[in-house]
Structures are given as C-alpha cells and as structure tokens.
CSV table of C-alpha atoms and ligand atoms in Angstrom, one decimal:
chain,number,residue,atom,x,y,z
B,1,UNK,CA,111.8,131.9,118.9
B,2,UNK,CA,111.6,127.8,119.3
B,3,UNK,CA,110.8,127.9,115.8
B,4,UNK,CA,114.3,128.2,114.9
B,5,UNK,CA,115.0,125.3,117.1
B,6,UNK,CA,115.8,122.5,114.7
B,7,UNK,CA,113.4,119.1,115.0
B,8,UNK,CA,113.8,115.9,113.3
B,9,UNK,CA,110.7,114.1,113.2
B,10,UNK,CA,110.8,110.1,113.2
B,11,UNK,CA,107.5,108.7,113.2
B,12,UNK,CA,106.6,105.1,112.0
B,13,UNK,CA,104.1,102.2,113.2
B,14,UNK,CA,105.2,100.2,116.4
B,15,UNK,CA,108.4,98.5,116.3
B,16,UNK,CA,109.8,99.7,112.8
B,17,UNK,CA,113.0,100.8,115.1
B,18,UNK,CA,112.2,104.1,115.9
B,19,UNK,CA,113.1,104.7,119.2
B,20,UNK,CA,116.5,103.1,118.2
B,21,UNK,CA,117.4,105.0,115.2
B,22,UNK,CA,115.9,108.7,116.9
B,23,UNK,CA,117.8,108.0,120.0
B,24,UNK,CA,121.1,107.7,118.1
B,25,UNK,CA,120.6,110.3,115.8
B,26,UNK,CA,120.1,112.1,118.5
B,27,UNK,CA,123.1,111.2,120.4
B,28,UNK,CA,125.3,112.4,117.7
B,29,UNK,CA,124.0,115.3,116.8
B,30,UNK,CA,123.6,116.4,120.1
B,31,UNK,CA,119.9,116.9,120.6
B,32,UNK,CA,117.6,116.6,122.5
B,33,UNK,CA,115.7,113.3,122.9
B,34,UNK,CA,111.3,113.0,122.6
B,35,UNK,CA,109.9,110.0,123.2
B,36,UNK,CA,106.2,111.1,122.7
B,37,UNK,CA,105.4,107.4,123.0
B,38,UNK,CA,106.2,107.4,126.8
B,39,UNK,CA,104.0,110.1,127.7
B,40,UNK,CA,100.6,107.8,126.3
B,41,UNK,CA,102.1,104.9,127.9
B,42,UNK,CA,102.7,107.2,131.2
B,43,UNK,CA,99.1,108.3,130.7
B,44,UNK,CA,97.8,104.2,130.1
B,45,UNK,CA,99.9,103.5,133.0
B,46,UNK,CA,98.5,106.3,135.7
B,47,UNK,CA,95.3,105.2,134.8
B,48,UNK,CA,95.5,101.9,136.2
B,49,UNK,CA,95.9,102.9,139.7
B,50,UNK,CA,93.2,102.8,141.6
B,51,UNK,CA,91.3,100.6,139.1
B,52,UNK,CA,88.4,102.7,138.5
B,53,UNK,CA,87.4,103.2,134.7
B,54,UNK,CA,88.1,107.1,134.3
B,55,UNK,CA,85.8,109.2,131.5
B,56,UNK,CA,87.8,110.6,128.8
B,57,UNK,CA,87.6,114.0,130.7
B,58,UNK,CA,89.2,112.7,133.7
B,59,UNK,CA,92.2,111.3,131.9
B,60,UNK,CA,92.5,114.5,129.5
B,61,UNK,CA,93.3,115.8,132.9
B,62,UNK,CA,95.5,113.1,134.2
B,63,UNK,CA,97.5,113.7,131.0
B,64,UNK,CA,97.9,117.5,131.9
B,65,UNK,CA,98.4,117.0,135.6
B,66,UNK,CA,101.1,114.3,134.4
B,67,UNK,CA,103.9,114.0,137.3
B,68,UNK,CA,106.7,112.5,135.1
B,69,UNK,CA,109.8,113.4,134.3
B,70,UNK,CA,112.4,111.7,132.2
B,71,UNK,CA,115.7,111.3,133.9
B,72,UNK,CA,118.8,110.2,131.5
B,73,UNK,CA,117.0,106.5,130.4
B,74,UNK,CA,115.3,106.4,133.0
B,75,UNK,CA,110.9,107.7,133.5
B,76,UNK,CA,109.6,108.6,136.8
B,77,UNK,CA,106.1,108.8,137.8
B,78,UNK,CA,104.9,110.2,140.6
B,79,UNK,CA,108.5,109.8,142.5
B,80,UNK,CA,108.8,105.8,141.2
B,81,UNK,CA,110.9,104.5,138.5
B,82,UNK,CA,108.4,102.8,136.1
B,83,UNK,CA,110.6,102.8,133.0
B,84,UNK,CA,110.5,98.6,132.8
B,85,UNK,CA,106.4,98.8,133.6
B,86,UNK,CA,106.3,101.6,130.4
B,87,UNK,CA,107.5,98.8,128.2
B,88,UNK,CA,104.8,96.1,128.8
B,89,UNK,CA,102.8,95.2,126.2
B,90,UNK,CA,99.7,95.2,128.2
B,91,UNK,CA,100.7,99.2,128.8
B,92,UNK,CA,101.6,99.9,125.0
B,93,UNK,CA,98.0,98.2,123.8
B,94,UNK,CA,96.1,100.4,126.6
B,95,UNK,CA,98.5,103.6,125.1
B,96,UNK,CA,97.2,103.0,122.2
B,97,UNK,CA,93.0,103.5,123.5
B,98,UNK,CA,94.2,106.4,125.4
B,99,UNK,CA,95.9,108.2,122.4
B,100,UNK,CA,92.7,107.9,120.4
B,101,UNK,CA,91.2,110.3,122.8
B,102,UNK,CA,91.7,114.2,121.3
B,103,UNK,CA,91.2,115.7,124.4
B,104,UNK,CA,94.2,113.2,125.8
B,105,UNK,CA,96.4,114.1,122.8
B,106,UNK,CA,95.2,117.9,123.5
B,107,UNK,CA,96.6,117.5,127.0
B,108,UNK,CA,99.9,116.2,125.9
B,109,UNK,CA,100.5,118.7,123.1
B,110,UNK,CA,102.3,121.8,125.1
B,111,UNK,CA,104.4,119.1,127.5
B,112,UNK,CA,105.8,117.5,123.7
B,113,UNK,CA,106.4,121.2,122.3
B,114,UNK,CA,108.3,122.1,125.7
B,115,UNK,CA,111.1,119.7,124.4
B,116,UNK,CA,112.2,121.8,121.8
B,117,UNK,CA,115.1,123.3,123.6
B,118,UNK,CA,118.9,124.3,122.0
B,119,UNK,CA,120.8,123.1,120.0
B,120,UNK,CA,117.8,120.7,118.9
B,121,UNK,CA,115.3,117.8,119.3
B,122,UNK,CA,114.7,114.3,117.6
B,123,UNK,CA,110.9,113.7,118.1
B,124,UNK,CA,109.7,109.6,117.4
B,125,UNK,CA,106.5,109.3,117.4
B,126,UNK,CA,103.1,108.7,115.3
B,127,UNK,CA,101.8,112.6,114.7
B,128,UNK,CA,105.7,114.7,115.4
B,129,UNK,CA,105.8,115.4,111.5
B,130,UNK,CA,102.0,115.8,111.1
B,131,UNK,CA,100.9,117.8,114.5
B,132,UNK,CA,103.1,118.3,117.1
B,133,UNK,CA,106.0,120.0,115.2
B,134,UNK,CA,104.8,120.5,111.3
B,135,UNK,CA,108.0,122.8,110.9
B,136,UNK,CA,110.5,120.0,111.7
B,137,UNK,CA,113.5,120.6,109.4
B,138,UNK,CA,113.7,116.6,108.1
B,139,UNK,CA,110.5,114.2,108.1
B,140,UNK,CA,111.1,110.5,108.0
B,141,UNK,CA,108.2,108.0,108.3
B,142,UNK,CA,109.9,104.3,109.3
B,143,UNK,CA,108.1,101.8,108.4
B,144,UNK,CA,108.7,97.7,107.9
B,145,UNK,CA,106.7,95.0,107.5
B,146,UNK,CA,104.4,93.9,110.5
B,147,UNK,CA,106.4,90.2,110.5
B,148,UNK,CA,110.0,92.0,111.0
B,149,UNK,CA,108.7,94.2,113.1
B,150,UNK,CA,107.1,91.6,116.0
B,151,UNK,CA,110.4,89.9,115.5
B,152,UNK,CA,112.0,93.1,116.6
B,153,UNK,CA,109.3,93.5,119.5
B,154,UNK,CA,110.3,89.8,120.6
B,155,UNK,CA,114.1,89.9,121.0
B,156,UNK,CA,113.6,93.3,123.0
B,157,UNK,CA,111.5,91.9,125.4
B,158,UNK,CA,113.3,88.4,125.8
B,159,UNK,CA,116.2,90.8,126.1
B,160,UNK,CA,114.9,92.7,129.1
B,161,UNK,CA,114.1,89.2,130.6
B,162,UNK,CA,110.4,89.7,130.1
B,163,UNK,CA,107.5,87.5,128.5
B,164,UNK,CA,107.0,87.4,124.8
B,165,UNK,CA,105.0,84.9,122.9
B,166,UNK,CA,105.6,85.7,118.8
B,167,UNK,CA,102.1,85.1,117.7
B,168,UNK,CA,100.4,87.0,120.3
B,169,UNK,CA,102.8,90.0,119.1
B,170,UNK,CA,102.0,90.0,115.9
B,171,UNK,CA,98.5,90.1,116.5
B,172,UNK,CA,99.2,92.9,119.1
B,173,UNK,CA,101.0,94.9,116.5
B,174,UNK,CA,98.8,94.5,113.4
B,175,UNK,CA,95.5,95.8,115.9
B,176,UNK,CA,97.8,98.6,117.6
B,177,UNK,CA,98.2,99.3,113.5
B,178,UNK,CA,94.7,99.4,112.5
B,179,UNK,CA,93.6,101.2,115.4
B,180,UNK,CA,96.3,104.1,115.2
B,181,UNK,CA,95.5,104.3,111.8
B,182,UNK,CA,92.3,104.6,111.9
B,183,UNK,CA,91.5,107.2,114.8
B,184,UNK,CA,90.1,111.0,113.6
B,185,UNK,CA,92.8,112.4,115.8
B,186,UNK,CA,96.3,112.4,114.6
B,187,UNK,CA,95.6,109.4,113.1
B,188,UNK,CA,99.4,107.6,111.9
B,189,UNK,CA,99.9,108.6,108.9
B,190,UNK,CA,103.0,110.1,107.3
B,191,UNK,CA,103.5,113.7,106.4
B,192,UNK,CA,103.4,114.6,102.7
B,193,UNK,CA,106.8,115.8,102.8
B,194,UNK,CA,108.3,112.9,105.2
B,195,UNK,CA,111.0,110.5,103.8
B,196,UNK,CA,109.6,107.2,103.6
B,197,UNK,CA,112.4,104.7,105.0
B,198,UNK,CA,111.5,100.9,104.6
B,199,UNK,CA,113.9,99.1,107.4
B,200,UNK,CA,112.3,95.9,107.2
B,201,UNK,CA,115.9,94.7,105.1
B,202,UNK,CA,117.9,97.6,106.7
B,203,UNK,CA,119.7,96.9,110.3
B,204,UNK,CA,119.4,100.2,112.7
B,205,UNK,CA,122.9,102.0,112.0
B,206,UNK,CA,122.2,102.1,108.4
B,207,UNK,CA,118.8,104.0,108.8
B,208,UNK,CA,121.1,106.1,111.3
B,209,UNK,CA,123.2,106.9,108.5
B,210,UNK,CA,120.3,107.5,106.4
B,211,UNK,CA,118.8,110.1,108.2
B,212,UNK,CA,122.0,111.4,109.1
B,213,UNK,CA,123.0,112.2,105.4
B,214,UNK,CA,120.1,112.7,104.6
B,215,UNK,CA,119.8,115.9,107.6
B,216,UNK,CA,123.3,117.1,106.8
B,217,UNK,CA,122.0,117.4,103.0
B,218,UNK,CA,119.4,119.7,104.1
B,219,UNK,CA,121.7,121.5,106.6
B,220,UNK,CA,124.2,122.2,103.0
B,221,UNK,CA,120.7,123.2,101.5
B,222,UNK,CA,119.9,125.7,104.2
B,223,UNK,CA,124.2,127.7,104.5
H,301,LIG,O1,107.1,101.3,121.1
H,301,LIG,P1,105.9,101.3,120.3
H,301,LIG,O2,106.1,101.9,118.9
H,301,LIG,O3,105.1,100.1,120.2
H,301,LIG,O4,104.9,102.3,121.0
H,301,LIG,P2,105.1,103.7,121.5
H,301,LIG,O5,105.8,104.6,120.5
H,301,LIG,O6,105.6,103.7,122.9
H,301,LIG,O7,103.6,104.3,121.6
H,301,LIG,C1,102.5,103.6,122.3
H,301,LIG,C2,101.2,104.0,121.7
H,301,LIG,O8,101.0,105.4,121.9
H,301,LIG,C3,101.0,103.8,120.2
H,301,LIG,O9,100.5,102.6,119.9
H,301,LIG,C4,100.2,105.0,119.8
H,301,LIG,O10,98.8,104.7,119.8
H,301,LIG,C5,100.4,106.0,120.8
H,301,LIG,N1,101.2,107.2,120.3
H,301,LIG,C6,100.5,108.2,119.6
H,301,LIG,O11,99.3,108.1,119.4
H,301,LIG,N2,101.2,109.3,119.2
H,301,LIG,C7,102.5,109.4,119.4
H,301,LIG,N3,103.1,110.5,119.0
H,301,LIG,C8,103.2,108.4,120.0
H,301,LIG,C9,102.5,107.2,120.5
C-alpha cells in the first residue's frame, strides 16, 4: 500500500542545501519531512555516552533500540532535547563512521521507511533515491562545489552562535566526502535516474522552484 505513497528523494554530499531545499518542498506540498541524516547523527551521538568504544554489533543495536522522536523542529533522545548537540560538527564527522557500518544502516532502514505516511514524504539524504525508497516518484542529487558548500556550513553555524573555523570545515567536508563515497554500503552516489542540480551558483528558493516544477511535470505526466 505505501508504495503509492509519493516520495521525493533529495540526496547530495554535506552542505549542498539539502536539508533547506527538502524542508521547503516539503512545506508546500504538504508532506511529510525525513531527515535520514539525524537518525546517524542520533546514533553518533548515543554512542558517546558512557564513553566506552561499542563493537559494530552493539551500535547496530543502539540504532534499532533508538529512543528518538522528532517533534515539529525539534529531536529528542531519550526524553532530552539534543537538536543543537545533533548539529556539531564533531557529531556529523562521527555520523559519518557510524553510517559506514551495514549492520547500522540495516538498523535504521525500517524506522526511514515508517515515514512514508499520506499525503507524502520529502526524504534528504545520501542513499533515499538509491536504497531506502528506489520507487520515489522524482530523484534529485544536489550537489556544489566543496568551497561553497563549507561557506554554507560556516554562516549556519556562526548563525546558531556556535564555533566555526572555515579551513577546518573545508577539510571536514572534503574527508566526510571521500569517506561517504567510498564506503561498500550505500555508498553516496546518485541514482541513475536522479536529476542532477548544481547549486553551487543557485540560492535555495530557486532549487525550490526547480524541484517543484520539475515534480509538478511528472505529476502532469502521471493524470
Ligand atoms: O548536514 P550534513 O549533510 O553534513 O550531514 P547529515 O545529512 O546530517 O548526515 C551526517 C552523516 O550521516 C553523513 O556524513 C553521512 O555519512 C551519513 N548519512 C548517510 O550515510 N546516509 C544518509 N541517508 C544520511 C546521512
């Protein structure tokens, strides 16, 4: 039956604005709102409490035994808003390790499939076109260039009032890259059939619009 759910699949390297743009399109379409990124960061973040190094068993299961929920804008773990903690850089770079794990990505794939709910769901992500929902009505793969996008990264974080050194970001981004790139398991790549959308010239609302025509083209297609 979720089949004939419609998904949207955004899914891009770190910082090429898909949260932004996914989180919009959503908005005016209605839908539903996955930010599978979260759930790695909630799983990175989990498994620094306690400070013990956990096998990749153990946090296959944290990821399954998850207690989050997302709650308008805000993410709660275990009964504790840790939506600002989730945006650290420190927790996006340990996401990234996590997410390399299969059994991890395994854990997390029926919780990301749950959001498929009426009268739709924008997925962002690395994998949403590739793995998690290979049906997904329109594919887009965001990308821009590693420079624009740690400029992006910086004025977020200085926006939140929270450290950011340019340099360091960069670096950050281009490793996160190479390392989500090159993992055997969902590695990011963009789906044969995904839309390929360069922003690095294009401000958010006009990728909005892009995927937005683009969507209602296909919807014309379909009646
Ligand atoms: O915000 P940013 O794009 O930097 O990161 P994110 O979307 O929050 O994702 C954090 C990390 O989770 C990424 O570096 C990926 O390694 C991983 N991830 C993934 O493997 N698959 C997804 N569908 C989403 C995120």
């Amino acid at each position: 039956m979720s089949k004939a759910i419609p998904v949207i699949a955004i899914d891009g390297p770190s910082a090429s604005g898909k949260g932004t743009v996914a989180q919009q399109v959503a908005r005016i379409l209605g839908f539903h709102f996955l930010d599978s990124g979260a759930l790695y960061r909630l799983v990175a973040l989990a498994s620094f409490a306690g400070a013990q190094q956990h096998s990749e068993a153990e946090l296959a299961t944290l990821a399954r035994e998850l207690d989050a929920r997302f709650d308008g804008d805000r993410i709660i773990l275990e009964n504790k808003d840790v939506t600002d903690a989730l945006r650290e850089e420190s927790c996006g770079r340990h996401a990234s390790v996590v997410a390399a794990i299969p059994a991890v990505r395994a854990s997390l794939l029926a919780r990301q499939r749950a959001f498929r709910r009426e009268p739709g769901l924008v997925a962002d992500g690395r994998d949403m076109g590739t793995v998690v929902f290979p049906d997904a009505g329109l594919k887009v793969f965001l990308t821009a260039s590693a420079e624009e996008r740690a400029r992006r990264r910086y004025k977020q974080l200085i926006e939140k009032g929270m450290d950011a050194n340019l340099p360091s970001l960069l670096r950050d981004l281009e490793e996160r890259d190479r390392r989500d790139m090159a993992r055997s398991s969902a590695p990011l790549v963009a789906a044969a059939d995904a839309l390929m959308v360069d922003s690095s010239k294009l401000g958010a609302d006009q990728v909005v619009e892009l995927v937005l025509g683009e969507w209602r083209k296909k919807q014309n297609r379909v009646l």
